[in-house]
Amino acid sequence: MNRPQFRAIEGTRDYFGPEGDRFDKALSLAAELFRNYGYARVRTPVFEGTDLFARSIGAATDIVEKEMYTFSPGSDSLTLRPEGTAGAVRAYLQHGMDKQNGLVKLWYEGPMFRRERPQKGRQRQFHQIGVEAIGSPDPLLDAEIVSLGLRYYERVGIAGVGLRLNSIGCRKEECRPRYRRLLQEAIRPNLGRFCKNCQARFERNVLRTLDCKIPQCRELAQSLPKSHENLCPECAEHFAAAGEALLALGAPFVLDPTLVRGLDYYARTVFEFTHPALGAQNAIGGGGRYDGLVEELGGEATPAIGFALGVERILIAMEAAGTCACSIPLQVFGATRGKAAHRAMAGLAARLRAAGLSADLDYQGRSLKAQLRLANRRNAMCCLILGDDELERGEITVKDMAEGGGQATVSLFDCLEKIREILPCG
Ligand code: HAM
């Protein structure tokens, strides 16, 4: 009989084994570190009204034009979230967090969805870890956020992360709108030499010409006017202060005039983290200020800044760095011979787990020898050996699985104490 072969959809992944462990580690370290910096967790739905994304990310962006998973179950148009900022700001407004009269710091993690061409480090369902600090224009906050991202990579064991920084100015006439016109004037005489995509975006989204990946466009972009040299005085001052504060925090950066980011809500500071293990998709995270977004979504004018880090790309860099490559070791494995001993071991494992230890046993009727092999494969730190005869005498053997570790037969009552002697930090 032919069995159906079900496979994960192209651009989606299963996580298990050592990679699954790395995933867990990436998330648990984020929860710990972000709490240290005063961020509270927010969980928002994986789908929202399509308008929310069109309004925040921008109708003329690749994400909204080509990459969203949009469906209409009735008269509504819904979209699987392609990123987390829009939902976080929607929740901020919906639940009156804007009335708290202060800086609101939120963090999130979860799956995001973009219909991009899958390749190494680029998926259609991917995961982000992100922070959003809503309510302050202080350039010191820009520096704190960027250095938080760098701290995070350090904590998960990723070295060699690069930092690119730029400012794309604000919406004031003399700032970005004027710069946009300058760019168009500079490009217009050579428009035919740019790629089709850049030509199509010339009127609607000319800034993206700067970060086009086509070599010919990159070369032409070199001589175009730079946004950081065309900021209004307030944005220029803000950018200088953010850069100084970053250097004071020990975070060297590369000023990259071609960094404009692919989402329309950005204003002023924008940044990207890069890693050499990633190849073409080398952005391991990115973010920036989005001072106009809260207002765009119906709130008061509120400055804000945040970032999102791509978990898949973090996992690639962690693997390259050899971080957490083996499974998390099991503390206790219980091996048995005989039915009564097997039953007793199931009860003992439950008590060990209740005492906070990780414990497991065989449920497939393996021989004692095979169970010991399994304990080794599971990287158990300590192995209990119990036969029906020992059980009758009220005894159990506790074996230290470290190289050269000994074993001792103790009373069943003393077994937890013996285990604690063997485990590092008891
Ligand atoms: P983004 O640059 O679009 O920014 O995404 C952030 C990170 O998510 C990227 O640097 C990358 O690591 C990862 N990423 C993006 N697309 C994919 C994909 N298809 N496959 C795998 N990883 C991917 C944002 O999403 C903004 N919401 C960040 C932000 C937060 N800005 C302010 N607050």
CSV table of C-alpha atoms and ligand atoms in Angstrom, one decimal:
chain,number,residue,atom,x,y,z
A,1,MET,CA,0.0,0.0,0.0
A,2,ASN,CA,1.3,3.5,-0.9
A,3,ARG,CA,1.6,5.6,2.2
A,4,PRO,CA,1.0,9.3,1.8
A,5,GLN,CA,4.2,11.4,2.1
A,6,PHE,CA,3.5,14.6,4.0
A,7,ARG,CA,6.3,17.2,4.0
A,8,ALA,CA,6.6,20.6,5.6
A,9,ILE,CA,5.6,23.3,3.1
A,10,GLU,CA,8.5,24.9,1.1
A,11,GLY,CA,10.0,27.8,3.1
A,12,THR,CA,8.8,26.3,6.5
A,13,ARG,CA,10.9,24.2,8.9
A,14,ASP,CA,10.6,21.7,11.8
A,15,TYR,CA,13.0,22.3,14.8
A,16,PHE,CA,14.1,19.4,16.9
A,17,GLY,CA,17.3,17.8,18.4
A,18,PRO,CA,20.3,20.1,18.9
A,19,GLU,CA,18.8,22.7,16.6
A,20,GLY,CA,15.6,22.7,18.7
A,21,ASP,CA,17.8,23.1,21.8
A,22,ARG,CA,19.5,26.1,20.3
A,23,PHE,CA,16.1,27.6,19.4
A,24,ASP,CA,15.0,27.2,23.1
A,25,LYS,CA,18.2,28.7,24.3
A,26,ALA,CA,17.9,31.7,21.9
A,27,LEU,CA,14.4,32.4,23.3
A,28,SER,CA,15.1,31.8,27.0
A,29,LEU,CA,18.2,34.1,26.9
A,30,ALA,CA,16.1,36.8,25.2
A,31,ALA,CA,13.4,36.6,27.9
A,32,GLU,CA,16.1,36.9,30.6
A,33,LEU,CA,18.1,39.7,29.0
A,34,PHE,CA,15.1,41.8,27.9
A,35,ARG,CA,13.6,41.6,31.4
A,36,ASN,CA,16.9,43.0,32.7
A,37,TYR,CA,16.5,46.0,30.5
A,38,GLY,CA,12.9,46.6,31.6
A,39,TYR,CA,10.9,45.1,28.8
A,40,ALA,CA,7.5,43.4,29.4
A,41,ARG,CA,6.4,40.6,27.2
A,42,VAL,CA,3.5,41.1,24.8
A,43,ARG,CA,1.8,38.4,22.8
A,44,THR,CA,-0.2,39.5,19.8
A,45,PRO,CA,-2.2,37.4,17.3
A,46,VAL,CA,-0.4,35.9,14.3
A,47,PHE,CA,-3.0,37.5,12.0
A,48,GLU,CA,-4.3,41.1,11.9
A,49,GLY,CA,-6.4,43.1,9.5
A,50,THR,CA,-4.6,43.7,6.2
A,51,ASP,CA,-4.9,47.5,6.6
A,52,LEU,CA,-2.8,47.5,9.7
A,53,PHE,CA,0.2,46.3,7.7
A,54,ALA,CA,-0.5,48.3,4.6
A,55,ARG,CA,-0.6,51.5,6.8
A,56,SER,CA,2.4,50.8,8.9
A,57,ILE,CA,4.8,49.0,6.6
A,58,GLY,CA,3.7,51.0,3.6
A,59,ALA,CA,1.7,50.1,0.5
A,60,ALA,CA,4.8,50.7,-1.8
A,61,THR,CA,7.1,48.2,0.0
A,62,ASP,CA,8.1,44.7,-1.2
A,63,ILE,CA,6.5,43.2,1.8
A,64,VAL,CA,3.1,44.7,1.3
A,65,GLU,CA,3.2,44.6,-2.5
A,66,LYS,CA,4.4,41.0,-3.0
A,67,GLU,CA,5.1,39.1,0.2
A,68,MET,CA,2.0,39.0,2.4
A,69,TYR,CA,-0.1,36.0,3.1
A,70,THR,CA,-3.6,37.6,2.8
A,71,PHE,CA,-6.8,35.7,3.0
A,72,SER,CA,-10.5,36.7,3.1
A,73,PRO,CA,-12.6,34.3,5.2
A,74,GLY,CA,-15.7,36.5,4.8
A,75,SER,CA,-15.9,40.1,4.0
A,76,ASP,CA,-12.7,40.8,6.1
A,77,SER,CA,-9.2,41.0,4.6
A,78,LEU,CA,-6.8,39.3,7.0
A,79,THR,CA,-3.0,38.9,6.8
A,80,LEU,CA,-0.5,36.6,8.6
A,81,ARG,CA,1.8,39.1,10.3
A,82,PRO,CA,5.0,39.7,8.2
A,83,GLU,CA,6.6,41.4,11.3
A,84,GLY,CA,5.9,42.3,14.9
A,85,THR,CA,6.1,46.1,15.2
A,86,ALA,CA,2.6,46.9,13.7
A,87,GLY,CA,0.9,44.4,16.0
A,88,ALA,CA,2.8,45.7,19.1
A,89,VAL,CA,1.8,49.3,18.3
A,90,ARG,CA,-1.8,48.3,17.6
A,91,ALA,CA,-1.9,46.6,21.0
A,92,TYR,CA,-0.2,49.6,22.7
A,93,LEU,CA,-3.0,51.8,21.4
A,94,GLN,CA,-5.9,49.4,21.9
A,95,HIS,CA,-5.1,48.8,25.5
A,96,GLY,CA,-4.5,52.4,26.5
A,97,MET,CA,-0.7,51.9,27.1
A,98,ASP,CA,-0.3,55.4,25.6
A,99,LYS,CA,-2.2,56.8,28.6
A,100,GLN,CA,0.4,55.5,31.1
A,101,ASN,CA,2.4,58.7,30.7
A,102,GLY,CA,5.8,57.2,30.2
A,103,LEU,CA,8.0,55.0,28.2
A,104,VAL,CA,6.5,51.7,27.4
A,105,LYS,CA,8.9,48.9,26.8
A,106,LEU,CA,7.6,45.7,25.1
A,107,TRP,CA,9.2,42.6,23.8
A,108,TYR,CA,7.9,39.7,21.8
A,109,GLU,CA,8.9,36.5,19.9
A,110,GLY,CA,7.1,34.4,17.5
A,111,PRO,CA,6.5,33.2,13.9
A,112,MET,CA,6.3,35.8,11.0
A,113,PHE,CA,5.3,35.1,7.4
A,114,ARG,CA,6.6,36.5,4.2
A,115,ARG,CA,6.2,34.9,0.7
A,116,GLU,CA,9.9,35.3,-0.2
A,117,ARG,CA,12.0,33.0,-2.3
A,118,PRO,CA,13.4,30.5,0.2
A,119,GLN,CA,17.2,30.2,0.6
A,120,LYS,CA,19.7,29.8,3.4
A,121,GLY,CA,18.5,32.0,6.2
A,122,ARG,CA,15.4,33.0,4.4
A,123,GLN,CA,12.1,31.3,5.0
A,124,ARG,CA,8.4,31.9,4.4
A,125,GLN,CA,7.6,31.1,8.0
A,126,PHE,CA,10.5,32.5,10.1
A,127,HIS,CA,10.8,33.6,13.7
A,128,GLN,CA,11.7,37.0,15.3
A,129,ILE,CA,12.7,38.1,18.7
A,130,GLY,CA,11.9,41.9,19.0
A,131,VAL,CA,11.7,44.8,21.4
A,132,GLU,CA,9.8,48.1,21.0
A,133,ALA,CA,10.4,51.1,23.3
A,134,ILE,CA,7.5,53.6,22.8
A,135,GLY,CA,7.4,57.1,24.1
A,136,SER,CA,10.9,58.7,24.0
A,137,PRO,CA,13.0,60.6,21.4
A,138,ASP,CA,16.1,60.4,23.6
A,139,PRO,CA,19.1,59.5,21.5
A,140,LEU,CA,20.5,57.7,24.5
A,141,LEU,CA,17.6,55.2,24.1
A,142,ASP,CA,18.7,54.6,20.5
A,143,ALA,CA,22.2,53.7,21.9
A,144,GLU,CA,20.7,51.5,24.6
A,145,ILE,CA,18.5,49.6,22.1
A,146,VAL,CA,21.4,49.0,19.7
A,147,SER,CA,23.7,47.9,22.4
A,148,LEU,CA,21.0,45.6,23.8
A,149,GLY,CA,21.0,43.8,20.4
A,150,LEU,CA,24.7,43.4,20.5
A,151,ARG,CA,24.6,42.2,24.2
A,152,TYR,CA,22.0,39.6,23.1
A,153,TYR,CA,24.3,38.2,20.4
A,154,GLU,CA,27.2,38.1,22.9
A,155,ARG,CA,25.0,36.2,25.4
A,156,VAL,CA,24.0,33.5,22.8
A,157,GLY,CA,27.7,33.0,22.0
A,158,ILE,CA,27.8,34.8,18.6
A,159,ALA,CA,31.0,36.8,18.0
A,160,GLY,CA,31.8,39.0,15.0
A,161,VAL,CA,28.5,40.7,14.6
A,162,GLY,CA,28.8,43.9,12.5
A,163,LEU,CA,26.7,47.0,13.1
A,164,ARG,CA,25.6,49.4,10.2
A,165,LEU,CA,24.0,52.7,11.2
A,166,ASN,CA,22.4,55.5,9.3
A,167,SER,CA,19.8,58.2,9.7
A,168,ILE,CA,17.0,58.7,7.2
A,169,GLY,CA,15.7,61.9,8.8
A,170,CYS,CA,12.2,63.0,9.6
A,171,ARG,CA,9.1,63.9,7.7
A,172,LYS,CA,9.7,67.7,7.9
A,173,GLU,CA,9.8,69.3,4.5
A,174,GLU,CA,13.4,70.4,4.8
A,175,CYS,CA,14.5,66.9,5.9
A,176,ARG,CA,13.5,63.7,4.1
A,177,PRO,CA,11.1,65.1,1.5
A,178,ARG,CA,13.8,67.5,0.4
A,179,TYR,CA,16.4,64.7,0.4
A,180,ARG,CA,14.1,62.5,-1.6
A,181,ARG,CA,13.8,65.2,-4.3
A,182,LEU,CA,17.6,65.6,-4.3
A,183,LEU,CA,18.0,61.9,-4.9
A,184,GLN,CA,15.5,61.9,-7.8
A,185,GLU,CA,17.3,64.8,-9.4
A,186,ALA,CA,20.6,63.0,-9.1
A,187,ILE,CA,19.1,59.7,-10.5
A,188,ARG,CA,16.9,61.1,-13.3
A,189,PRO,CA,19.7,61.7,-15.9
A,190,ASN,CA,20.9,58.1,-15.4
A,191,LEU,CA,17.6,56.4,-14.7
A,192,GLY,CA,17.9,54.1,-17.7
A,193,ARG,CA,21.1,52.6,-16.3
A,194,PHE,CA,19.3,51.4,-13.1
A,195,CYS,CA,17.6,48.0,-12.9
A,196,LYS,CA,13.9,47.7,-13.8
A,197,ASN,CA,12.9,47.4,-10.1
A,198,CYS,CA,14.7,50.7,-9.3
A,199,GLN,CA,13.1,52.4,-12.3
A,200,ALA,CA,9.6,51.2,-11.1
A,201,ARG,CA,10.3,52.5,-7.6
A,202,PHE,CA,11.7,55.8,-8.7
A,203,GLU,CA,8.6,57.8,-8.1
A,204,ARG,CA,7.0,55.9,-5.2
A,205,ASN,CA,10.0,54.8,-3.1
A,206,VAL,CA,13.2,56.3,-4.4
A,207,LEU,CA,15.1,55.7,-1.2
A,208,ARG,CA,15.2,51.9,-1.9
A,209,THR,CA,17.4,52.6,-4.9
A,210,LEU,CA,20.2,53.0,-2.3
A,211,ASP,CA,20.0,49.5,-1.0
A,212,CYS,CA,19.4,47.7,-4.4
A,213,LYS,CA,21.6,44.5,-4.5
A,214,ILE,CA,22.2,44.6,-8.3
A,215,PRO,CA,25.9,45.4,-8.8
A,216,GLN,CA,25.3,48.1,-11.5
A,217,CYS,CA,22.8,49.9,-9.2
A,218,ARG,CA,25.2,49.6,-6.2
A,219,GLU,CA,27.9,51.2,-8.2
A,220,LEU,CA,25.7,54.1,-9.4
A,221,ALA,CA,24.4,54.5,-5.8
A,222,GLN,CA,28.0,55.3,-4.6
A,223,SER,CA,27.9,58.8,-6.0
A,224,LEU,CA,24.3,59.7,-5.0
A,225,PRO,CA,23.7,62.3,-2.2
A,226,LYS,CA,23.9,60.8,1.3
A,227,SER,CA,21.0,61.1,3.7
A,228,HIS,CA,23.1,61.8,6.8
A,229,GLU,CA,24.6,64.8,5.0
A,230,ASN,CA,21.1,66.2,4.2
A,231,LEU,CA,19.3,66.0,7.5
A,232,CYS,CA,17.5,68.9,9.1
A,233,PRO,CA,19.4,70.5,12.1
A,234,GLU,CA,17.4,68.6,14.7
A,235,CYS,CA,17.9,65.2,13.0
A,236,ALA,CA,21.6,65.9,12.5
A,237,GLU,CA,22.0,66.7,16.2
A,238,HIS,CA,20.0,63.6,17.2
A,239,PHE,CA,22.1,61.4,14.9
A,240,ALA,CA,25.4,62.8,16.2
A,241,ALA,CA,24.2,62.3,19.8
A,242,ALA,CA,23.1,58.7,19.2
A,243,GLY,CA,26.4,57.9,17.5
A,244,GLU,CA,28.4,59.4,20.4
A,245,ALA,CA,26.3,57.5,23.0
A,246,LEU,CA,26.9,54.3,21.1
A,247,LEU,CA,30.6,54.7,21.0
A,248,ALA,CA,30.5,55.5,24.8
A,249,LEU,CA,28.8,52.2,25.3
A,250,GLY,CA,31.7,50.5,23.4
A,251,ALA,CA,29.7,49.7,20.3
A,252,PRO,CA,31.7,50.6,17.2
A,253,PHE,CA,29.5,51.0,14.1
A,254,VAL,CA,30.0,51.6,10.3
A,255,LEU,CA,28.1,54.6,9.0
A,256,ASP,CA,26.4,53.2,5.9
A,257,PRO,CA,24.6,55.8,3.7
A,258,THR,CA,23.0,53.0,1.7
A,259,LEU,CA,21.1,51.6,4.7
A,260,VAL,CA,17.4,52.7,4.3
A,261,ARG,CA,15.5,49.5,5.4
A,262,GLY,CA,12.6,48.0,3.7
A,263,LEU,CA,9.7,49.3,5.8
A,264,ASP,CA,8.2,52.8,5.4
A,265,TYR,CA,7.6,53.6,9.1
A,266,TYR,CA,11.2,54.4,9.9
A,267,ALA,CA,12.5,57.9,10.7
A,268,ARG,CA,15.8,59.1,12.0
A,269,THR,CA,18.1,56.3,13.3
A,270,VAL,CA,18.1,53.0,11.4
A,271,PHE,CA,20.5,50.1,11.9
A,272,GLU,CA,21.2,46.5,10.9
A,273,PHE,CA,23.3,43.7,12.5
A,274,THR,CA,25.2,41.5,10.1
A,275,HIS,CA,27.1,38.2,10.5
A,276,PRO,CA,29.6,36.7,8.1
A,277,ALA,CA,28.2,33.1,8.5
A,278,LEU,CA,25.0,34.1,6.7
A,279,GLY,CA,26.1,34.6,3.1
A,280,ALA,CA,23.8,36.7,1.0
A,281,GLN,CA,21.1,37.1,3.7
A,282,ASN,CA,23.6,38.6,6.1
A,283,ALA,CA,21.2,40.7,8.2
A,284,ILE,CA,20.9,38.9,11.5
A,285,GLY,CA,18.7,41.6,12.9
A,286,GLY,CA,17.6,45.2,12.2
A,287,GLY,CA,15.5,48.0,13.4
A,288,GLY,CA,15.3,51.8,13.9
A,289,ARG,CA,13.1,54.7,15.1
A,290,TYR,CA,9.5,54.9,13.9
A,291,ASP,CA,8.5,58.3,15.4
A,292,GLY,CA,5.5,58.7,13.1
A,293,LEU,CA,3.9,55.2,13.4
A,294,VAL,CA,1.8,55.6,16.6
A,295,GLU,CA,0.2,58.7,15.1
A,296,GLU,CA,-0.3,57.0,11.7
A,297,LEU,CA,-2.3,54.3,13.6
A,298,GLY,CA,-4.5,56.8,15.3
A,299,GLY,CA,-2.6,57.8,18.5
A,300,GLU,CA,-0.9,61.0,19.5
A,301,ALA,CA,2.5,61.8,18.0
A,302,THR,CA,4.8,59.5,19.9
A,303,PRO,CA,8.5,58.8,19.3
A,304,ALA,CA,9.5,55.1,19.4
A,305,ILE,CA,12.3,52.7,18.5
A,306,GLY,CA,12.8,49.0,18.3
A,307,PHE,CA,14.5,46.1,16.6
A,308,ALA,CA,13.8,42.5,15.5
A,309,LEU,CA,16.3,39.7,15.4
A,310,GLY,CA,15.8,36.7,13.0
A,311,VAL,CA,15.9,33.5,15.0
A,312,GLU,CA,16.8,31.3,11.9
A,313,ARG,CA,19.8,33.5,11.2
A,314,ILE,CA,20.8,33.4,14.9
A,315,LEU,CA,20.7,29.6,14.8
A,316,ILE,CA,23.0,29.5,11.8
A,317,ALA,CA,25.5,31.8,13.5
A,318,MET,CA,25.2,29.8,16.7
A,319,GLU,CA,26.0,26.6,14.8
A,320,ALA,CA,28.9,28.3,13.1
A,321,ALA,CA,30.2,29.3,16.5
A,322,GLY,CA,29.7,25.8,17.9
A,323,THR,CA,27.3,27.1,20.6
A,324,CYS,CA,25.2,24.5,22.4
A,325,ALA,CA,25.9,21.9,19.7
A,326,CYS,CA,24.9,18.9,21.9
A,327,SER,CA,21.6,18.1,23.4
A,328,ILE,CA,21.0,19.4,26.9
A,329,PRO,CA,22.2,16.5,29.1
A,330,LEU,CA,19.8,14.5,31.1
A,331,GLN,CA,20.6,14.5,34.8
A,332,VAL,CA,19.4,11.0,35.8
A,333,PHE,CA,18.6,7.9,33.7
A,334,GLY,CA,16.9,5.0,35.5
A,335,ALA,CA,17.9,1.5,34.2
A,336,THR,CA,16.0,-1.6,35.5
A,337,ARG,CA,15.9,-5.4,35.3
A,338,GLY,CA,12.5,-6.9,36.1
A,339,LYS,CA,8.9,-5.8,36.2
A,340,ALA,CA,8.7,-4.7,39.8
A,341,ALA,CA,11.9,-2.7,39.4
A,342,HIS,CA,10.5,-1.0,36.3
A,343,ARG,CA,7.4,0.1,38.1
A,344,ALA,CA,9.4,1.3,41.1
A,345,MET,CA,11.7,3.3,38.8
A,346,ALA,CA,8.7,5.0,37.1
A,347,GLY,CA,7.7,6.2,40.6
A,348,LEU,CA,11.2,7.2,41.5
A,349,ALA,CA,11.6,9.2,38.3
A,350,ALA,CA,8.4,11.1,39.1
A,351,ARG,CA,9.8,12.0,42.6
A,352,LEU,CA,13.1,13.1,41.1
A,353,ARG,CA,11.4,15.4,38.6
A,354,ALA,CA,9.2,16.8,41.5
A,355,ALA,CA,12.5,17.5,43.2
A,356,GLY,CA,13.6,19.6,40.2
A,357,LEU,CA,15.9,17.1,38.4
A,358,SER,CA,15.5,15.9,34.8
A,359,ALA,CA,15.0,12.2,34.9
A,360,ASP,CA,14.0,9.5,32.3
A,361,LEU,CA,13.8,5.7,31.9
A,362,ASP,CA,13.2,3.2,29.2
A,363,TYR,CA,9.7,2.3,28.1
A,364,GLN,CA,10.5,-0.1,25.3
A,365,GLY,CA,11.5,-3.2,27.2
A,366,ARG,CA,15.3,-3.0,26.4
A,367,SER,CA,17.8,-5.2,28.1
A,368,LEU,CA,19.8,-3.7,30.9
A,369,LYS,CA,22.9,-3.4,28.7
A,370,ALA,CA,20.8,-1.6,26.0
A,371,GLN,CA,19.4,0.7,28.6
A,372,LEU,CA,22.9,1.6,29.7
A,373,ARG,CA,23.8,2.3,26.1
A,374,LEU,CA,20.8,4.5,25.9
A,375,ALA,CA,21.8,6.4,29.0
A,376,ASN,CA,25.1,7.1,27.3
A,377,ARG,CA,23.5,8.3,24.1
A,378,ARG,CA,21.2,10.6,26.1
A,379,ASN,CA,24.3,12.1,27.8
A,380,ALA,CA,23.0,11.2,31.2
A,381,MET,CA,25.1,12.5,34.1
A,382,CYS,CA,24.1,9.8,36.5
A,383,CYS,CA,22.5,6.4,36.0
A,384,LEU,CA,20.4,4.5,38.6
A,385,ILE,CA,20.5,0.7,38.3
A,386,LEU,CA,17.7,-1.3,39.9
A,387,GLY,CA,16.9,-5.0,39.7
A,388,ASP,CA,13.9,-6.8,41.3
A,389,ASP,CA,16.3,-8.5,43.8
A,390,GLU,CA,17.9,-5.1,44.8
A,391,LEU,CA,14.4,-3.6,45.2
A,392,GLU,CA,13.5,-6.4,47.6
A,393,ARG,CA,16.5,-5.5,49.7
A,394,GLY,CA,15.6,-1.8,49.5
A,395,GLU,CA,18.8,-0.9,47.7
A,396,ILE,CA,19.8,0.8,44.4
A,397,THR,CA,23.1,1.3,42.5
A,398,VAL,CA,24.0,4.9,41.6
A,399,LYS,CA,26.5,5.3,38.9
A,400,ASP,CA,28.5,8.5,38.0
A,401,MET,CA,28.5,8.6,34.2
A,402,ALA,CA,31.5,11.0,34.0
A,403,GLU,CA,34.7,9.4,32.7
A,404,GLY,CA,36.3,7.6,35.5
A,405,GLY,CA,33.3,8.1,37.7
A,406,GLY,CA,32.5,5.3,40.2
A,407,GLN,CA,29.4,3.6,41.4
A,408,ALA,CA,27.9,2.8,44.8
A,409,THR,CA,25.0,0.8,46.1
A,410,VAL,CA,23.0,2.7,48.6
A,411,SER,CA,19.7,2.4,50.4
A,412,LEU,CA,16.7,3.6,48.3
A,413,PHE,CA,16.1,6.3,50.9
A,414,ASP,CA,19.6,7.7,50.4
A,415,CYS,CA,19.5,7.7,46.6
A,416,LEU,CA,18.6,11.4,46.1
A,417,GLU,CA,21.5,12.5,48.4
A,418,LYS,CA,23.9,10.3,46.5
A,419,ILE,CA,22.6,11.7,43.1
A,420,ARG,CA,23.2,15.2,44.4
A,421,GLU,CA,26.8,14.4,45.3
A,422,ILE,CA,27.4,13.3,41.7
A,423,LEU,CA,25.7,16.2,39.9
A,424,PRO,CA,27.7,19.4,39.4
A,425,CYS,CA,26.4,22.0,41.9
A,426,GLY,CA,24.4,19.3,43.6
B,1,HAM,P1,13.2,43.3,9.2
B,1,HAM,O1,14.6,43.9,8.9
B,1,HAM,O2,12.2,43.2,8.1
B,1,HAM,O3,12.7,44.3,10.4
B,1,HAM,O4,13.4,41.9,9.9
B,1,HAM,C1,14.2,41.8,11.0
B,1,HAM,C2,15.1,40.5,10.9
B,1,HAM,O5,14.2,39.4,10.7
B,1,HAM,C3,16.0,40.5,9.7
B,1,HAM,O6,17.2,41.2,10.0
B,1,HAM,C4,16.2,39.0,9.6
B,1,HAM,O7,17.2,38.6,10.5
B,1,HAM,C5,14.9,38.4,9.9
B,1,HAM,N1,14.1,38.1,8.7
B,1,HAM,C6,13.4,38.9,7.9
B,1,HAM,N2,12.8,38.2,6.9
B,1,HAM,C7,13.2,36.9,7.1
B,1,HAM,C8,13.0,35.7,6.3
B,1,HAM,N3,12.2,35.7,5.2
B,1,HAM,N4,13.5,34.6,6.8
B,1,HAM,C9,14.3,34.6,7.9
B,1,HAM,N5,14.6,35.7,8.6
B,1,HAM,C10,14.0,36.8,8.2
B,1,HAM,C11,11.4,44.1,10.9
B,1,HAM,O8,10.8,43.1,10.8
B,1,HAM,C12,11.1,45.3,11.9
B,1,HAM,N6,9.7,45.0,12.4
B,1,HAM,C13,12.1,45.4,13.0
B,1,HAM,C14,11.8,46.5,13.9
B,1,HAM,C15,11.2,46.4,15.2
B,1,HAM,N7,11.9,47.8,13.7
B,1,HAM,C16,11.5,48.5,14.7
B,1,HAM,N8,11.1,47.6,15.6
